[in-house]
Amino acid sequence: MRFVADCMLGSLAKWLRVLGFDTIYQRSYGPGFPAGFPMDDRILLSRRQARVASHPGAVLIRAERTGPQLMEVRESLGIDPPPSQWFSRCIRCNAPLEPAPDNLSETVPDYVQAIHHGAIRFCPVCRRCFWPGTHRERMLAQLADWGFPAG
């Protein structure tokens, strides 16, 4: 499943990416969005009732906070991604992550490379690196609180 989250759903877009979903998010869209926007079989997620009404298959997100928003998407569309899919996309730019190259000395501390060798993922678009550290542990705990347990 692939999504477009409108400008009111930035945090939801990030967490859908954490779960491994291809999710486009922009801070603003032109007038008349989504008309003329290349949806590419994506599901529109919006908090604007008029926008959802004018776009077949769109999902209206009523909740204001991220956790309940994620639960709305889950209930509306039946999403339940396996944990093996989680953390497979860049949370900044949405690109699929790749195994990190060996020459990361400028971007990843040496001790992280030593501890997490083989588990570091790299975004080929924005060149950010991700590894299973304490930030990921907190994200896993948050996902579990929202009904997405890792195991």
GROMACS .gro file of C-alpha atoms in nm:
model
  151
    1MET     CA    1   0.000   0.000   0.000
    2ARG     CA    2   0.123   0.348  -0.087
    3PHE     CA    3   0.002   0.679   0.051
    4VAL     CA    4  -0.006   1.054   0.001
    5ALA     CA    5  -0.051   1.239   0.330
    6ASP     CA    6  -0.173   1.595   0.298
    7CYS     CA    7  -0.008   1.892   0.468
    8MET     CA    8  -0.185   1.835   0.801
    9LEU     CA    9  -0.047   1.485   0.850
   10GLY     CA   10   0.333   1.515   0.861
   11SER     CA   11   0.379   1.308   1.176
   12LEU     CA   12   0.148   1.036   1.045
   13ALA     CA   13   0.350   1.026   0.722
   14LYS     CA   14   0.671   0.975   0.922
   15TRP     CA   15   0.525   0.687   1.123
   16LEU     CA   16   0.381   0.520   0.812
   17ARG     CA   17   0.736   0.532   0.673
   18VAL     CA   18   0.866   0.381   0.997
   19LEU     CA   19   0.623   0.094   0.936
   20GLY     CA   20   0.767   0.056   0.586
   21PHE     CA   21   0.494   0.220   0.380
   22ASP     CA   22   0.582   0.433   0.077
   23THR     CA   23   0.431   0.764   0.191
   24ILE     CA   24   0.462   1.097   0.010
   25TYR     CA   25   0.435   1.407   0.225
   26GLN     CA   26   0.489   1.769   0.135
   27ARG     CA   27   0.442   2.068   0.362
   28SER     CA   28   0.215   2.232   0.106
   29TYR     CA   29   0.031   2.141  -0.210
   30GLY     CA   30  -0.098   2.369  -0.483
   31PRO     CA   31  -0.457   2.486  -0.509
   32GLY     CA   32  -0.695   2.213  -0.612
   33PHE     CA   33  -0.477   1.931  -0.478
   34PRO     CA   34  -0.499   1.636  -0.546
   35ALA     CA   35  -0.623   1.718  -0.898
   36GLY     CA   36  -0.325   1.692  -1.131
   37PHE     CA   37  -0.102   1.538  -0.864
   38PRO     CA   38   0.056   1.208  -0.979
   39MET     CA   39  -0.109   0.972  -0.732
   40ASP     CA   40   0.037   0.652  -0.887
   41ASP     CA   41  -0.223   0.428  -0.719
   42ARG     CA   42  -0.165   0.594  -0.383
   43ILE     CA   43  -0.430   0.634  -0.117
   44LEU     CA   44  -0.488   0.994  -0.011
   45LEU     CA   45  -0.494   1.056   0.364
   46SER     CA   46  -0.641   1.390   0.468
   47ARG     CA   47  -0.802   1.571   0.759
   48ARG     CA   48  -1.005   1.784   0.518
   49GLN     CA   49  -1.351   1.642   0.458
   50ALA     CA   50  -1.400   1.826   0.127
   51ARG     CA   51  -1.070   1.692  -0.008
   52VAL     CA   52  -1.163   1.334   0.085
   53ALA     CA   53  -1.513   1.372  -0.063
   54SER     CA   54  -1.368   1.482  -0.397
   55HIS     CA   55  -1.116   1.198  -0.420
   56PRO     CA   56  -1.249   0.840  -0.446
   57GLY     CA   57  -1.069   0.597  -0.217
   58ALA     CA   58  -0.932   0.870   0.009
   59VAL     CA   59  -0.937   0.822   0.385
   60LEU     CA   60  -1.057   1.095   0.620
   61ILE     CA   61  -0.839   1.117   0.930
   62ARG     CA   62  -1.039   1.262   1.218
   63ALA     CA   63  -0.793   1.226   1.505
   64GLU     CA   64  -0.557   1.509   1.594
   65ARG     CA   65  -0.276   1.301   1.746
   66THR     CA   66  -0.046   1.061   1.564
   67GLY     CA   67  -0.127   0.737   1.750
   68PRO     CA   68  -0.502   0.758   1.698
   69GLN     CA   69  -0.441   0.866   1.336
   70LEU     CA   70  -0.233   0.554   1.277
   71MET     CA   71  -0.509   0.344   1.433
   72GLU     CA   72  -0.764   0.507   1.199
   73VAL     CA   73  -0.553   0.409   0.897
   74ARG     CA   74  -0.518   0.057   1.036
   75GLU     CA   75  -0.894   0.022   1.091
   76SER     CA   76  -0.991   0.181   0.758
   77LEU     CA   77  -0.746  -0.011   0.542
   78GLY     CA   78  -0.652  -0.315   0.747
   79ILE     CA   79  -0.281  -0.240   0.752
   80ASP     CA   80  -0.072  -0.472   0.967
   81PRO     CA   81   0.282  -0.467   0.831
   82PRO     CA   82   0.518  -0.738   0.953
   83PRO     CA   83   0.806  -0.613   1.171
   84SER     CA   84   1.046  -0.725   0.897
   85GLN     CA   85   0.906  -0.438   0.685
   86TRP     CA   86   0.956  -0.176   0.958
   87PHE     CA   87   1.246   0.068   0.933
   88SER     CA   88   1.292  -0.004   0.562
   89ARG     CA   89   1.229   0.351   0.436
   90CYS     CA   90   1.394   0.683   0.508
   91ILE     CA   91   1.176   0.874   0.752
   92ARG     CA   92   1.294   1.204   0.600
   93CYS     CA   93   1.264   1.154   0.224
   94ASN     CA   94   1.074   0.822   0.188
   95ALA     CA   95   1.342   0.645  -0.022
   96PRO     CA   96   1.397   0.273   0.037
   97LEU     CA   97   1.696   0.218   0.264
   98GLU     CA   98   1.995   0.014   0.152
   99PRO     CA   99   2.275  -0.163   0.338
  100ALA     CA  100   2.530   0.100   0.433
  101PRO     CA  101   2.858   0.121   0.243
  102ASP     CA  102   3.177   0.059   0.439
  103ASN     CA  103   3.310   0.414   0.408
  104LEU     CA  104   3.088   0.586   0.666
  105SER     CA  105   3.358   0.727   0.892
  106GLU     CA  106   3.242   1.085   0.835
  107THR     CA  107   2.874   1.021   0.911
  108VAL     CA  108   2.863   0.734   1.162
  109PRO     CA  109   3.074   0.723   1.479
  110ASP     CA  110   3.334   0.445   1.492
  111TYR     CA  111   3.180   0.280   1.798
  112VAL     CA  112   2.840   0.263   1.622
  113GLN     CA  113   3.002   0.102   1.319
  114ALA     CA  114   3.172  -0.153   1.546
  115ILE     CA  115   2.858  -0.238   1.745
  116HIS     CA  116   2.606  -0.232   1.459
  117HIS     CA  117   2.820  -0.347   1.167
  118GLY     CA  118   2.589  -0.501   0.908
  119ALA     CA  119   2.276  -0.346   1.063
  120ILE     CA  120   2.338   0.014   0.953
  121ARG     CA  121   2.105   0.126   0.674
  122PHE     CA  122   2.172   0.410   0.432
  123CYS     CA  123   1.944   0.641   0.236
  124PRO     CA  124   2.083   0.680  -0.117
  125VAL     CA  125   1.880   0.999  -0.171
  126CYS     CA  126   1.940   1.217   0.136
  127ARG     CA  127   2.248   1.020   0.250
  128ARG     CA  128   2.132   0.974   0.610
  129CYS     CA  129   2.227   0.665   0.808
  130PHE     CA  130   2.007   0.466   1.044
  131TRP     CA  131   2.098   0.193   1.294
  132PRO     CA  132   1.918   0.002   1.569
  133GLY     CA  133   2.012   0.225   1.864
  134THR     CA  134   1.817   0.378   2.151
  135HIS     CA  135   1.611   0.598   1.918
  136ARG     CA  136   1.480   0.286   1.744
  137GLU     CA  137   1.409   0.125   2.083
  138ARG     CA  138   1.192   0.425   2.176
  139MET     CA  139   1.016   0.406   1.840
  140LEU     CA  140   0.946   0.035   1.892
  141ALA     CA  141   0.801   0.110   2.236
  142GLN     CA  142   0.580   0.381   2.085
  143LEU     CA  143   0.460   0.146   1.810
  144ALA     CA  144   0.377  -0.117   2.072
  145ASP     CA  145   0.176   0.143   2.266
  146TRP     CA  146  -0.017   0.214   1.947
  147GLY     CA  147  -0.095  -0.153   1.887
  148PHE     CA  148   0.195  -0.253   1.662
  149PRO     CA  149   0.399  -0.494   1.876
  150ALA     CA  150   0.729  -0.609   1.729
  151GLY     CA  151   0.708  -0.962   1.856
   0.00000   0.00000   0.00000
